[in-house]
CSV table of C-alpha atoms in Angstrom, one decimal:
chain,number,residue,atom,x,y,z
A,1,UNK,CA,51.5,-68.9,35.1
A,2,UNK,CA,49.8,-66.2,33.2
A,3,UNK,CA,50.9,-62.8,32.5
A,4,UNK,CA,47.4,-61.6,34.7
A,5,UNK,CA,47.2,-64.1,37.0
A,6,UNK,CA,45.7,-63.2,40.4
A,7,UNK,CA,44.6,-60.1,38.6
A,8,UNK,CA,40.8,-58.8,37.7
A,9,UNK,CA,40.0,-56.3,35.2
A,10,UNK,CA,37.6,-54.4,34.3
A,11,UNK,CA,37.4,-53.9,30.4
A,12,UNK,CA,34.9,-51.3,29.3
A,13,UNK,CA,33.0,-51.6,25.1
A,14,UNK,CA,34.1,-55.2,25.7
A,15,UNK,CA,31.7,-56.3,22.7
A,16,UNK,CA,33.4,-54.1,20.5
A,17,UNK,CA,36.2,-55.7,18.0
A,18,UNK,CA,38.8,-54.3,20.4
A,19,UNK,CA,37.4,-55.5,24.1
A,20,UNK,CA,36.8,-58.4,22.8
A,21,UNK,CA,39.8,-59.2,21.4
A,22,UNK,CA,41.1,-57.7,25.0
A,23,UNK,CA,38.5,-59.9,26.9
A,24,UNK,CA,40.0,-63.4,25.4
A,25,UNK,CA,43.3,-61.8,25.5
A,26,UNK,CA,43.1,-61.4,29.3
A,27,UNK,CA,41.4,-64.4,30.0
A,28,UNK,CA,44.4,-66.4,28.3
A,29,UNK,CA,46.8,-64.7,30.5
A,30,UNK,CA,45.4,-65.8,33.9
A,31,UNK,CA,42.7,-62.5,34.7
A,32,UNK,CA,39.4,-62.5,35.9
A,33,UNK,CA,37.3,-60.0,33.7
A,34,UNK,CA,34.1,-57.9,34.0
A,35,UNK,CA,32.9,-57.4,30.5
A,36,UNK,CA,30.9,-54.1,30.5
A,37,UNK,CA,29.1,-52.8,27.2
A,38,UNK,CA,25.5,-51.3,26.2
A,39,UNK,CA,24.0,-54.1,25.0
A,40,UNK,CA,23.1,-57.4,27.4
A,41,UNK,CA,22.1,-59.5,24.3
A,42,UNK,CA,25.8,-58.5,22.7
A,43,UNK,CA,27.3,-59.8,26.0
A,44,UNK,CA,25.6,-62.8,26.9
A,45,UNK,CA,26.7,-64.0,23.1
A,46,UNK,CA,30.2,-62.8,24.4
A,47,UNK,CA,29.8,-64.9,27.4
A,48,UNK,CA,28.6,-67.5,25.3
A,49,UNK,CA,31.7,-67.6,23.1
A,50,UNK,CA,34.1,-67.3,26.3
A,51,UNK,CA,31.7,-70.5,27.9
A,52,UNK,CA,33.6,-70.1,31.6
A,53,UNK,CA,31.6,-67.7,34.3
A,54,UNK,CA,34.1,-68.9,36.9
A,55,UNK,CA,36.9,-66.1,35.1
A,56,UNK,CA,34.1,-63.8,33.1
A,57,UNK,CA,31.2,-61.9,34.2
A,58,UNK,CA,29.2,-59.3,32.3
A,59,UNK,CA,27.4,-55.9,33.1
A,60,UNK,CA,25.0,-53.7,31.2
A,61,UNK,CA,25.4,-49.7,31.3
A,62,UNK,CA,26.1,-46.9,29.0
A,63,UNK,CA,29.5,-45.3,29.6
A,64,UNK,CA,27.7,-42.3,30.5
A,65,UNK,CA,25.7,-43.2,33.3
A,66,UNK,CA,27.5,-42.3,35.9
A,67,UNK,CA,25.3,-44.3,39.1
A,68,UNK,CA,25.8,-47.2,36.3
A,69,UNK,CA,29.8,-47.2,36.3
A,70,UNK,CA,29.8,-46.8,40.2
A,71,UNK,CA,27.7,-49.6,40.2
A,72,UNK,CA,30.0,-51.8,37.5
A,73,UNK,CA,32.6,-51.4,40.0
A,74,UNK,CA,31.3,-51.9,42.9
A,75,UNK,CA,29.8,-55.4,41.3
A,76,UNK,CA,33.3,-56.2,39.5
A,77,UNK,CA,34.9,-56.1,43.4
A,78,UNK,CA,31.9,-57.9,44.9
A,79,UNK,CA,32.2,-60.4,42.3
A,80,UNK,CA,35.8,-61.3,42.0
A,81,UNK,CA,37.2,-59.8,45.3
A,82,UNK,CA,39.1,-57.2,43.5
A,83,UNK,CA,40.0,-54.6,40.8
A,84,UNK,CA,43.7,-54.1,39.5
A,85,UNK,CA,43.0,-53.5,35.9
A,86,UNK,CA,40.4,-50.7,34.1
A,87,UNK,CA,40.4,-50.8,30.6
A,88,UNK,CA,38.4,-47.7,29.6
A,89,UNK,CA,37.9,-48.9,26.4
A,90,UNK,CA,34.3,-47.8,25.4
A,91,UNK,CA,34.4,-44.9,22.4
A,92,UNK,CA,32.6,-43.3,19.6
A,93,UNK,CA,33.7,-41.8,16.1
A,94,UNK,CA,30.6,-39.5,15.8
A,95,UNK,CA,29.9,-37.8,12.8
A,96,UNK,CA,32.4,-37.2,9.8
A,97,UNK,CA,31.5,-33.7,8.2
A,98,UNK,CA,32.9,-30.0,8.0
A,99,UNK,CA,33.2,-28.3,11.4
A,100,UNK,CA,30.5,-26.0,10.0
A,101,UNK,CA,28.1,-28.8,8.7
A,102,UNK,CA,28.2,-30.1,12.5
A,103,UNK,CA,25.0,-29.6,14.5
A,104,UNK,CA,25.5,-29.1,18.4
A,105,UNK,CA,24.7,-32.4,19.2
A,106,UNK,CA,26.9,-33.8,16.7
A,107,UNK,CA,29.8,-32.5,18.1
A,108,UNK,CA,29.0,-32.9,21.4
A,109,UNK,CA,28.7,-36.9,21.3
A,110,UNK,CA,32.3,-37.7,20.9
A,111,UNK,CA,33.0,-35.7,23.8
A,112,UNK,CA,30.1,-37.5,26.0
A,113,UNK,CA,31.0,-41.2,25.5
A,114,UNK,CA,34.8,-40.3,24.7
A,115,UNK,CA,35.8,-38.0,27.6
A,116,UNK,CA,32.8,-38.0,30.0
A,117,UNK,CA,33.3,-42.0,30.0
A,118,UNK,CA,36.7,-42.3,30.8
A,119,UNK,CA,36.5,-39.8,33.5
A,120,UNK,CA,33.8,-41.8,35.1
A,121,UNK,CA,35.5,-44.9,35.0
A,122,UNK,CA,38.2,-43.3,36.4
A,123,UNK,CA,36.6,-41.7,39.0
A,124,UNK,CA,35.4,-44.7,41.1
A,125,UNK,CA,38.1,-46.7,39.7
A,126,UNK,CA,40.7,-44.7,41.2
A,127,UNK,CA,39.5,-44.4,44.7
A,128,UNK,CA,39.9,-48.5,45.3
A,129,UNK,CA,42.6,-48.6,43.4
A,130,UNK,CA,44.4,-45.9,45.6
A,131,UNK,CA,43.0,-47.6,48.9
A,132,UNK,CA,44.7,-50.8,47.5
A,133,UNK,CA,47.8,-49.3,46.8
A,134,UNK,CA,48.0,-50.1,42.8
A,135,UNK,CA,46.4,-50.8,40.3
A,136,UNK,CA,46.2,-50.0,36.2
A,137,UNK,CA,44.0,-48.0,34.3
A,138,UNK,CA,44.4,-48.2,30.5
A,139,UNK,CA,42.7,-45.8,28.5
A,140,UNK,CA,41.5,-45.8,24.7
A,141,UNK,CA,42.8,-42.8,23.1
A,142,UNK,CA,43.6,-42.7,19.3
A,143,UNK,CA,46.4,-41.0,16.9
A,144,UNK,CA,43.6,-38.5,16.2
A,145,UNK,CA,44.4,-37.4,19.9
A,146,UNK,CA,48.0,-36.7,18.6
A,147,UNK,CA,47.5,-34.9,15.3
A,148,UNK,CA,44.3,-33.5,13.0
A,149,UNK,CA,42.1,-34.7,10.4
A,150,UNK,CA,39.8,-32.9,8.4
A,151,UNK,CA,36.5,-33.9,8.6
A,152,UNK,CA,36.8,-35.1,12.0
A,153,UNK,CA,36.9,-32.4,14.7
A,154,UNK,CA,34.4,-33.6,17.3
A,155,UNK,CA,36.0,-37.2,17.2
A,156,UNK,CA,39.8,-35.7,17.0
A,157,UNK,CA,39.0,-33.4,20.1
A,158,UNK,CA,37.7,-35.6,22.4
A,159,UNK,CA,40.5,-37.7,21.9
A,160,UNK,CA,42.8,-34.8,22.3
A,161,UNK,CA,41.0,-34.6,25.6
A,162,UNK,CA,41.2,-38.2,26.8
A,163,UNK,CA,45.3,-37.5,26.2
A,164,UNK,CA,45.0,-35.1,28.5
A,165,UNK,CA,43.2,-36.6,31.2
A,166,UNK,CA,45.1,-39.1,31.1
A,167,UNK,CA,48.2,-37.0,31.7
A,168,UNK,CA,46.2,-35.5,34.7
A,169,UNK,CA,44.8,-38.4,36.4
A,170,UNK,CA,48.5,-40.2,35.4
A,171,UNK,CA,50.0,-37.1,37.9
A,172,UNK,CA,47.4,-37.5,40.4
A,173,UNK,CA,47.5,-41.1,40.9
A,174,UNK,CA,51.4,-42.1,41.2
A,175,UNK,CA,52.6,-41.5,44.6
A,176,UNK,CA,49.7,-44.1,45.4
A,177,UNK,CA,51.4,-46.8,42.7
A,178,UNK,CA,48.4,-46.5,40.5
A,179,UNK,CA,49.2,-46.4,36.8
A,180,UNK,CA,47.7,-44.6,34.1
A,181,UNK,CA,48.2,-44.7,30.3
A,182,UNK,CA,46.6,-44.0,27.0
A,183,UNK,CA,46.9,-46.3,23.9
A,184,UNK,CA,46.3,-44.6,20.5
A,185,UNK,CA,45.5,-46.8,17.5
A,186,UNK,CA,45.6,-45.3,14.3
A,187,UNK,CA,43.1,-46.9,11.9
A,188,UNK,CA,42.1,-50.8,13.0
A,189,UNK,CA,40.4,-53.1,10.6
A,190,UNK,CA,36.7,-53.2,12.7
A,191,UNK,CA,33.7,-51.2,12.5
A,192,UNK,CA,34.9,-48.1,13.3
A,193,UNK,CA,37.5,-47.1,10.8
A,194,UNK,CA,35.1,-48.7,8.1
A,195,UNK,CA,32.3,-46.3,9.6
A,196,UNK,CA,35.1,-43.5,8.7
A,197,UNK,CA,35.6,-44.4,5.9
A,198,UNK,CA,32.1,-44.8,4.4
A,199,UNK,CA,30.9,-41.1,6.1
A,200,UNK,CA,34.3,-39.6,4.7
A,201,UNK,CA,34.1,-41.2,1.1
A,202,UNK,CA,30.3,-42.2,0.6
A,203,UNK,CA,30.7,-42.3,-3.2
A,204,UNK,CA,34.0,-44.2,-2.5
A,205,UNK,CA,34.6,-45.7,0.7
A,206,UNK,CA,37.5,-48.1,-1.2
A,207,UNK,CA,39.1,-45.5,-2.2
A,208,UNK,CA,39.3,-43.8,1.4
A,209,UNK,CA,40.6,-46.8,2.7
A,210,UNK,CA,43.3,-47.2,0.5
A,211,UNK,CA,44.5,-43.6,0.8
A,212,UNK,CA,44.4,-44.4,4.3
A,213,UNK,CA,46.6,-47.5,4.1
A,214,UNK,CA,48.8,-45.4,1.6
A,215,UNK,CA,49.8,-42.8,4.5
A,216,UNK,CA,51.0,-45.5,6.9
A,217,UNK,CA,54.3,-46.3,6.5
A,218,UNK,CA,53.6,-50.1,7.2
A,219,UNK,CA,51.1,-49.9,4.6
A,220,UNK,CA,48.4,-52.0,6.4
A,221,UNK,CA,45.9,-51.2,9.1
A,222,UNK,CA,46.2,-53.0,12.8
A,223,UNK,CA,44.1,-55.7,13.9
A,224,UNK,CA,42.3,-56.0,17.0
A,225,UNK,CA,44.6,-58.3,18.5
A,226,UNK,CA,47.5,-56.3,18.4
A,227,UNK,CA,45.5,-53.3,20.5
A,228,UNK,CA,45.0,-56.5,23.0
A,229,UNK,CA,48.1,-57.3,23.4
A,230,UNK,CA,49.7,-53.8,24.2
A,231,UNK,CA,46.7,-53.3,26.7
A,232,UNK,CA,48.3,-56.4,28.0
A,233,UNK,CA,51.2,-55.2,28.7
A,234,UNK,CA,50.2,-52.2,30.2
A,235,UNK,CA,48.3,-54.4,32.2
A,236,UNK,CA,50.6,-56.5,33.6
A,237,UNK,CA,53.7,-56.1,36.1
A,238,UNK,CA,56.0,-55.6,33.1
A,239,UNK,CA,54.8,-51.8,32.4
A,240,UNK,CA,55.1,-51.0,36.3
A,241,UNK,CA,57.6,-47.9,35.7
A,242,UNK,CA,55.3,-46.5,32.9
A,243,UNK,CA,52.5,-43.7,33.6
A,244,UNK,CA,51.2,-40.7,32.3
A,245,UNK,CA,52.6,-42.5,28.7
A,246,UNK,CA,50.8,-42.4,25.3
A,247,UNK,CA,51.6,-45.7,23.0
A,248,UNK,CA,51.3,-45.4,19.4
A,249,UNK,CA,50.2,-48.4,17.8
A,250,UNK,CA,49.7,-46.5,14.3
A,251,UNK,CA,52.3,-48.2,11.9
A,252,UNK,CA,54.0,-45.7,11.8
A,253,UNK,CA,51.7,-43.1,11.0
A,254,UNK,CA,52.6,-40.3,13.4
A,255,UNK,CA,56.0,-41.1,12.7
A,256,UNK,CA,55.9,-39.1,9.2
């Protein structure tokens, strides 16, 4: 019997190299899953690759509508009888500039899709989730919510916010058995971190990526899968004293 069995999540940026590495992971381990992302072409070919609509099921919003995420959950319980599992997975890097070369919509997009999101999710999330008596939300924060980087103050504060709610809603939410945790990656070989590291470096984004792999002690960036499989444990039964908790999957970086 899987890990998830009996369970259904909810797993937010689900076409992203992350949800869907966290989508298959989840599937393998018994769940049902509600793939939610911005683009319906990007799920249906997820849907596609996964070839089972008896265990997966997609929806189409921005994390920032908030009548949309009521919505994705309401459908994810109509649909599978259920939620036990959000994985507020759905983030932004932004822009990579000077604080000063920031315009006010710059800065203010991390914050949107980053914080804003996860709040959302968690707001209707919570409410069945309390009614049920348990339930997990898992939150994508990043080991820019634990420390600074130059160059990246609009992405490094929202995900010094999403620590913090986190914490909050982790507080809130535990005398009703409902779990809530944050994992922060540091730099994971997908999109994003190449995004970083062609905005930080333009001239030179080889170079940025191997002073980045130079300053984790591991010497190597993580993989998708391994972000799936901690989300999987936090997931499961086998996290069920652990709440209000940030995990590091970094490397070692924030260890220095």
């Amino acid at each position: 019997m899987g890990r998830l069995a009996g369970k259904t999540a909810l797993i937010t940026g689900a076409t992203g190299g992350i949800g869907e590495a966290t989508v298959h992971r989840f599937l393998e381990e018994g769940a049902r899953v509600m793939a939610v992302g911005r683009s319906a072409e990007k799920l249906a070919a997820l849907a596609g690759r996964v070839g089972d609509n008896e265990v997966l099921d997609t929806f189409t919003v921005d994390a920032t509508d908030e009548r949309g995420v009521e919505a994705s959950v309401k459908a994810t319980r109509e649909r599978f009888d259920g939620l036990d599992v959000v994985f507020a997975n759905a983030g932004t890097e932004g822009a990579a500039k000077p604080l000063e070369l920031l315009t006010a919509d710059e800065f203010r997009l991390p914050f949107e899709t980053n914080v804003l999101g996860v709040w959302l999710l968690m707001k209707y999330a919570a409410p069945v989730m309390r009614e049920q008596g348990a339930g997990s939300i898992i939150v994508t924060a990043s080991t820019a919510g634990l420390i600074g980087f130059g160059g990246l103050s609009s992405y490094v504060a929202s995900k010094h916010g999403v620590i913090g709610l986190t914490k909050c809603a982790a507080l809130e939410l535990a005398e009703f058995n409902v779990r809530v945790n944050a994992i922060a990656p540091g730099p994971i070989d997908n999109r994003m971190i190449h995004s970083l590291e062609d905005q930080l470096s333009p001239e030179d984004p080889e170079a940025m990526e191997a002073m980045l792999r130079e300053l984790i002690p591991m010497k190597r960036y993580g993989v998708n899968a391994e972000v799936a499989n901690m989300a999987l444990f936090l997931a499961s039964d086998e996290s069920s004293h652990s709440t209000g908790s940030v995990f590091t999957l970094d490397g070692g970086y924030t260890a220095t």
